[in-house]
């Protein structure tokens, strides 16, 4: 009977020891960590953006009708007399300059916003290629006004304005993943958009001007002598780059810069009533803009 009790005590002690050792042994076993999934950029996306556009250069260049007499080969058009006077009185050219170009800087700027759609292919681990198309509303406008100093003769003024009404792009994209969720990319391709330019030259003093060379202009004082405008849709190119970050499995945000060049836009200024004559002036507007914007994309 005593031996039986002893065996029971030993068995109970072994069981208790096993229970006490089990947590310690379990703590020494390797723990399986669930792997964190790597973000995959492949797929379609669409989204919205908003930003600001601006111009940094002389956007309007006035040139006159520098036409020679068909018989003598000499002379200049009446429109050139106007642009020469503007270039000299604005100190853009010396008094002895030959047919200088008069320049103004409307420096159009303003809000842009719209939407985009595109597709990404993730290439191996660190590279992403794709394409993107976007269509944007723009309210980028600017104007310039010059008034020549009153020096006792004919006093001229020149005004110009330029605006970007809308634009779109179709671009390729290539990017490098700084980590699995942060993409640095470059982009470039086709750009198109709608622009408007207008300009005028006026006499702002009482003394009028009667110019009769190869072409003629008779313009009274306090009169708009020449004016013109043009609206057009142009095609050009764009290039830029930016950063895009995946904040959620299906949501990314981006910061982007684009340079858009839609070429030049020519506006012909013709004589306005009550002025008379056949002289004219050509104004060339630059349709180049810089765009900085933020955007958000939804992957689907």
Short mmCIF file of C-alpha atoms in Angstrom, two decimals:
data_model
loop_
_atom_site.label_atom_id
_atom_site.label_comp_id
_atom_site.label_asym_id
_atom_site.label_seq_id
_atom_site.Cartn_x
_atom_site.Cartn_y
_atom_site.Cartn_z
CA UNK A 1 0.00 0.00 0.00
CA UNK A 2 2.86 2.35 0.82
CA UNK A 3 4.55 1.55 -2.48
CA UNK A 4 1.35 2.34 -4.36
CA UNK A 5 1.06 5.75 -2.70
CA UNK A 6 4.68 6.48 -3.49
CA UNK A 7 4.15 5.73 -7.20
CA UNK A 8 1.13 8.05 -7.24
CA UNK A 9 3.12 10.87 -5.67
CA UNK A 10 5.93 10.45 -8.23
CA UNK A 11 3.44 10.48 -11.15
CA UNK A 12 1.78 13.61 -9.84
CA UNK A 13 5.13 15.34 -9.46
CA UNK A 14 6.11 14.49 -13.05
CA UNK A 15 2.79 15.84 -14.34
CA UNK A 16 3.18 19.10 -12.41
CA UNK A 17 6.76 19.52 -13.63
CA UNK A 18 5.63 18.98 -17.21
CA UNK A 19 2.98 21.61 -16.87
CA UNK A 20 5.50 24.10 -15.47
CA UNK A 21 8.07 23.42 -18.18
CA UNK A 22 5.65 23.59 -21.13
CA UNK A 23 5.42 27.45 -21.32
CA UNK A 24 9.20 27.78 -21.04
CA UNK A 25 9.75 25.28 -23.84
CA UNK A 26 7.12 26.99 -25.99
CA UNK A 27 8.86 30.32 -25.53
CA UNK A 28 12.06 28.86 -26.94
CA UNK A 29 10.39 27.65 -30.14
CA UNK A 30 10.69 29.91 -33.28
CA UNK A 31 7.66 32.14 -33.96
CA UNK A 32 6.34 32.27 -37.52
CA UNK A 33 5.94 35.95 -38.59
CA UNK A 34 3.31 36.66 -41.21
CA UNK A 35 5.08 38.31 -44.21
CA UNK A 36 4.14 41.91 -45.06
CA UNK A 37 2.85 42.02 -48.64
CA UNK A 38 4.92 44.09 -51.11
CA UNK A 39 2.91 46.79 -52.90
CA UNK A 40 2.29 46.05 -56.59
CA UNK A 41 1.83 49.02 -58.98
CA UNK A 42 0.53 47.11 -62.00
CA UNK A 43 -2.98 48.04 -63.13
CA UNK A 44 -5.36 50.78 -64.25
CA UNK A 45 -5.97 53.98 -62.31
CA UNK A 46 -7.90 57.23 -62.59
CA UNK A 47 -8.05 60.42 -60.57
CA UNK A 48 -8.16 64.18 -60.26
CA UNK A 49 -5.61 66.97 -59.94
CA UNK A 50 -5.34 70.71 -59.30
CA UNK A 51 -2.48 73.16 -59.59
CA UNK A 52 -1.09 76.40 -60.98
CA UNK A 53 0.29 77.40 -64.37
CA UNK A 54 2.52 80.31 -65.35
CA UNK A 55 4.75 81.87 -68.04
CA UNK A 56 8.24 83.23 -67.39
CA UNK A 57 9.28 84.76 -70.71
CA UNK A 58 8.52 87.63 -73.06
CA UNK A 59 5.35 86.19 -74.55
CA UNK A 60 4.46 88.85 -77.16
CA UNK A 61 6.77 90.04 -79.96
CA UNK A 62 5.62 92.91 -82.24
CA UNK A 63 7.08 93.17 -85.75
CA UNK A 64 5.99 95.63 -88.40
CA UNK A 65 5.26 95.29 -92.09
CA UNK A 66 8.86 95.86 -93.15
CA UNK A 67 8.04 95.81 -96.85
CA UNK A 68 10.32 97.37 -99.45
CA UNK A 69 9.06 99.39 -102.40
CA UNK A 70 8.78 96.94 -105.33
CA UNK A 71 10.41 99.46 -107.70
CA UNK A 72 13.18 101.05 -105.64
CA UNK A 73 13.71 98.27 -103.09
CA UNK A 74 13.73 100.95 -100.38
CA UNK A 75 11.42 102.10 -97.62
CA UNK A 76 9.42 100.45 -94.90
CA UNK A 77 5.78 99.84 -94.09
CA UNK A 78 3.73 102.15 -91.90
CA UNK A 79 3.29 99.34 -89.35
CA UNK A 80 7.06 99.14 -88.96
CA UNK A 81 7.16 102.86 -88.15
CA UNK A 82 4.79 102.14 -85.23
CA UNK A 83 6.82 99.16 -83.89
CA UNK A 84 10.11 101.06 -84.31
CA UNK A 85 8.73 103.92 -82.25
CA UNK A 86 7.52 101.52 -79.52
CA UNK A 87 10.89 99.73 -79.33
CA UNK A 88 12.82 103.01 -79.11
CA UNK A 89 10.50 104.79 -76.65
CA UNK A 90 10.48 101.70 -74.36
CA UNK A 91 14.31 101.67 -74.48
CA UNK A 92 14.36 98.20 -76.01
CA UNK A 93 16.34 99.56 -78.97
CA UNK A 94 18.52 102.52 -79.84
CA UNK A 95 17.41 105.34 -82.12
CA UNK A 96 19.54 103.97 -84.98
CA UNK A 97 18.16 100.39 -84.81
CA UNK A 98 16.84 98.86 -88.04
CA UNK A 99 13.39 97.28 -87.74
CA UNK A 100 13.76 96.23 -84.08
CA UNK A 101 11.26 93.86 -82.48
CA UNK A 102 9.16 95.37 -79.69
CA UNK A 103 8.40 92.89 -76.89
CA UNK A 104 5.89 92.66 -74.05
CA UNK A 105 5.45 90.18 -71.18
CA UNK A 106 1.79 89.43 -70.41
CA UNK A 107 3.04 86.63 -68.08
CA UNK A 108 -0.20 84.68 -68.01
CA UNK A 109 -0.80 82.61 -64.88
CA UNK A 110 -3.64 80.99 -62.97
CA UNK A 111 -5.47 77.88 -61.78
CA UNK A 112 -5.53 74.55 -63.62
CA UNK A 113 -7.49 71.44 -62.70
CA UNK A 114 -8.86 68.28 -64.26
CA UNK A 115 -8.65 64.51 -64.38
CA UNK A 116 -6.37 61.74 -65.57
CA UNK A 117 -6.47 58.04 -66.43
CA UNK A 118 -3.57 55.67 -66.98
CA UNK A 119 -1.98 52.25 -66.66
CA UNK A 120 1.16 51.05 -64.86
CA UNK A 121 3.35 47.99 -65.42
CA UNK A 122 5.72 47.10 -62.57
CA UNK A 123 8.93 45.78 -64.12
CA UNK A 124 10.77 43.42 -61.78
CA UNK A 125 11.18 44.97 -58.32
CA UNK A 126 12.14 48.63 -58.73
CA UNK A 127 10.89 49.92 -62.10
CA UNK A 128 7.42 51.04 -63.20
CA UNK A 129 6.47 52.00 -66.77
CA UNK A 130 3.15 53.18 -68.12
CA UNK A 131 1.10 55.79 -69.90
CA UNK A 132 -1.26 58.56 -68.80
CA UNK A 133 -3.82 60.82 -70.49
CA UNK A 134 -5.28 63.92 -68.87
CA UNK A 135 -7.67 66.76 -69.75
CA UNK A 136 -7.49 70.09 -67.90
CA UNK A 137 -9.45 73.28 -67.41
CA UNK A 138 -7.19 76.33 -67.24
CA UNK A 139 -7.76 79.90 -66.14
CA UNK A 140 -4.27 81.20 -66.92
CA UNK A 141 -4.46 84.83 -68.05
CA UNK A 142 -2.12 87.79 -68.29
CA UNK A 143 -1.86 91.22 -69.87
CA UNK A 144 0.65 93.99 -70.41
CA UNK A 145 0.35 97.72 -71.12
CA UNK A 146 3.03 100.19 -72.18
CA UNK A 147 2.56 103.97 -72.48
CA UNK A 148 5.32 105.92 -74.14
CA UNK A 149 6.49 109.07 -72.32
CA UNK A 150 4.97 112.31 -73.59
CA UNK A 151 7.81 114.12 -75.34
CA UNK A 152 5.73 116.57 -77.34
CA UNK A 153 5.19 114.41 -80.45
CA UNK A 154 3.00 111.44 -81.25
CA UNK A 155 2.59 109.36 -78.09
CA UNK A 156 1.89 105.65 -78.52
CA UNK A 157 0.73 102.87 -76.23
CA UNK A 158 0.69 99.11 -76.77
CA UNK A 159 -1.43 96.51 -75.00
CA UNK A 160 -1.45 92.72 -75.20
CA UNK A 161 -3.15 89.85 -73.41
CA UNK A 162 -2.83 86.09 -73.58
CA UNK A 163 -4.66 83.17 -72.01
CA UNK A 164 -4.67 79.40 -71.82
CA UNK A 165 -8.27 78.15 -71.65
CA UNK A 166 -7.74 74.37 -71.55
CA UNK A 167 -5.16 71.72 -72.36
CA UNK A 168 -4.59 67.97 -72.38
CA UNK A 169 -1.68 65.56 -72.63
CA UNK A 170 -0.94 61.99 -73.69
CA UNK A 171 2.30 60.89 -72.05
CA UNK A 172 4.55 57.95 -71.35
CA UNK A 173 5.84 57.47 -67.79
CA UNK A 174 8.92 55.69 -66.45
CA UNK A 175 9.70 55.55 -62.74
CA UNK A 176 12.00 54.10 -60.10
CA UNK A 177 10.69 52.80 -56.76
CA UNK A 178 12.56 54.44 -53.87
CA UNK A 179 10.70 51.93 -51.72
CA UNK A 180 7.76 49.68 -52.55
CA UNK A 181 5.27 52.57 -52.05
CA UNK A 182 7.21 55.67 -53.23
CA UNK A 183 7.70 56.20 -56.97
CA UNK A 184 9.94 58.86 -58.55
CA UNK A 185 8.99 59.25 -62.22
CA UNK A 186 9.70 61.15 -65.41
CA UNK A 187 7.08 61.75 -68.08
CA UNK A 188 6.78 63.21 -71.58
CA UNK A 189 4.75 63.16 -74.75
CA UNK A 190 2.05 65.00 -76.69
CA UNK A 191 0.30 68.17 -75.52
CA UNK A 192 -2.62 70.09 -77.02
CA UNK A 193 -4.70 73.05 -75.89
CA UNK A 194 -6.79 76.13 -76.60
CA UNK A 195 -5.26 79.61 -76.37
CA UNK A 196 -6.24 83.19 -77.15
CA UNK A 197 -4.07 86.22 -77.89
CA UNK A 198 -4.99 89.83 -78.60
CA UNK A 199 -3.10 93.10 -78.96
CA UNK A 200 -3.54 96.74 -79.94
CA UNK A 201 -1.52 99.89 -80.65
CA UNK A 202 -3.06 103.28 -79.88
CA UNK A 203 -2.26 106.98 -79.95
CA UNK A 204 -2.86 108.34 -76.43
CA UNK A 205 -2.18 112.00 -77.17
CA UNK A 206 -3.97 114.66 -79.21
CA UNK A 207 -1.49 114.59 -82.09
CA UNK A 208 -2.36 112.07 -84.84
CA UNK A 209 -0.04 110.36 -87.32
CA UNK A 210 -0.16 110.26 -91.13
CA UNK A 211 2.42 107.76 -92.40
CA UNK A 212 2.68 107.05 -96.13
CA UNK A 213 5.57 104.87 -97.13
CA UNK A 214 5.25 101.42 -98.74
CA UNK A 215 2.01 101.03 -96.77
CA UNK A 216 -0.08 103.81 -95.21
CA UNK A 217 -1.78 104.55 -91.90
CA UNK A 218 -3.72 107.70 -91.05
CA UNK A 219 -4.63 107.65 -87.36
CA UNK A 220 -6.13 110.58 -85.37
CA UNK A 221 -5.16 111.36 -81.80
CA UNK A 222 -6.74 109.43 -78.91
CA UNK A 223 -7.49 106.49 -81.23
CA UNK A 224 -6.80 102.77 -81.36
CA UNK A 225 -4.91 102.58 -84.66
CA UNK A 226 -4.29 98.82 -85.00
CA UNK A 227 -5.82 95.81 -83.24
CA UNK A 228 -6.36 92.09 -83.67
CA UNK A 229 -7.08 88.82 -81.86
CA UNK A 230 -6.83 85.10 -82.47
CA UNK A 231 -8.16 81.94 -80.80
CA UNK A 232 -6.73 78.58 -81.77
CA UNK A 233 -6.22 74.95 -80.78
CA UNK A 234 -2.56 73.95 -80.99
CA UNK A 235 -0.54 70.75 -80.68
CA UNK A 236 2.91 70.56 -79.12
CA UNK A 237 4.95 68.65 -76.56
CA UNK A 238 5.28 68.24 -72.81
CA UNK A 239 7.88 66.87 -70.36
CA UNK A 240 8.22 66.75 -66.59
CA UNK A 241 8.38 64.53 -63.54
CA UNK A 242 7.26 64.03 -59.98
CA UNK A 243 6.71 61.76 -56.98
CA UNK A 244 3.79 59.39 -56.31
CA UNK A 245 3.06 57.65 -53.00
CA UNK A 246 0.70 54.77 -52.23
CA UNK A 247 -1.12 55.79 -49.05
CA UNK A 248 -3.63 52.89 -49.20
CA UNK A 249 -3.81 49.66 -51.20
CA UNK A 250 -5.94 51.37 -53.87
CA UNK A 251 -5.15 55.09 -53.35
CA UNK A 252 -2.06 57.09 -54.36
CA UNK A 253 -1.22 60.79 -54.15
CA UNK A 254 1.25 62.64 -56.37
CA UNK A 255 3.11 65.92 -56.87
CA UNK A 256 3.99 66.71 -60.47
CA UNK A 257 5.66 69.35 -62.66
CA UNK A 258 5.04 69.69 -66.40
CA UNK A 259 6.44 72.05 -69.04
CA UNK A 260 3.97 72.45 -71.92
CA UNK A 261 4.90 74.05 -75.24
CA UNK A 262 2.12 74.54 -77.79
CA UNK A 263 4.27 76.53 -80.24
CA UNK A 264 3.70 80.13 -81.29
CA UNK A 265 0.47 81.96 -82.03
CA UNK A 266 0.42 84.77 -84.59
CA UNK A 267 -2.01 87.68 -84.42
CA UNK A 268 -2.26 90.23 -87.22
CA UNK A 269 -3.10 93.79 -86.14
CA UNK A 270 -4.99 95.69 -88.81
CA UNK A 271 -6.14 99.30 -89.06
CA UNK A 272 -9.24 100.10 -86.99
CA UNK A 273 -11.83 102.78 -87.80
CA UNK A 274 -11.74 105.77 -87.67
CA UNK A 275 -8.08 105.21 -88.66
CA UNK A 276 -7.53 104.33 -92.31
CA UNK A 277 -4.84 102.63 -94.37
CA UNK A 278 -3.39 99.24 -95.26
CA UNK A 279 -0.46 99.04 -92.84
CA UNK A 280 -0.32 96.16 -90.36
CA UNK A 281 1.68 94.70 -87.46
CA UNK A 282 2.30 91.05 -86.60
CA UNK A 283 2.38 89.92 -82.95
CA UNK A 284 3.80 86.51 -82.09
CA UNK A 285 2.69 84.99 -78.75
CA UNK A 286 4.56 82.17 -77.05
CA UNK A 287 2.27 79.33 -75.93
CA UNK A 288 4.73 77.82 -73.43
CA UNK A 289 3.63 77.19 -69.82
CA UNK A 290 4.95 75.61 -66.64
CA UNK A 291 2.48 73.62 -64.52
CA UNK A 292 2.85 72.50 -60.89
CA UNK A 293 0.04 70.35 -59.50
CA UNK A 294 -1.08 67.82 -56.89
CA UNK A 295 -3.23 64.81 -57.66
CA UNK A 296 -4.91 61.70 -56.28
CA UNK A 297 -5.46 58.39 -58.07
CA UNK A 298 -7.78 55.49 -57.38
CA UNK A 299 -6.53 52.10 -58.62
CA UNK A 300 -9.09 49.72 -60.08
#
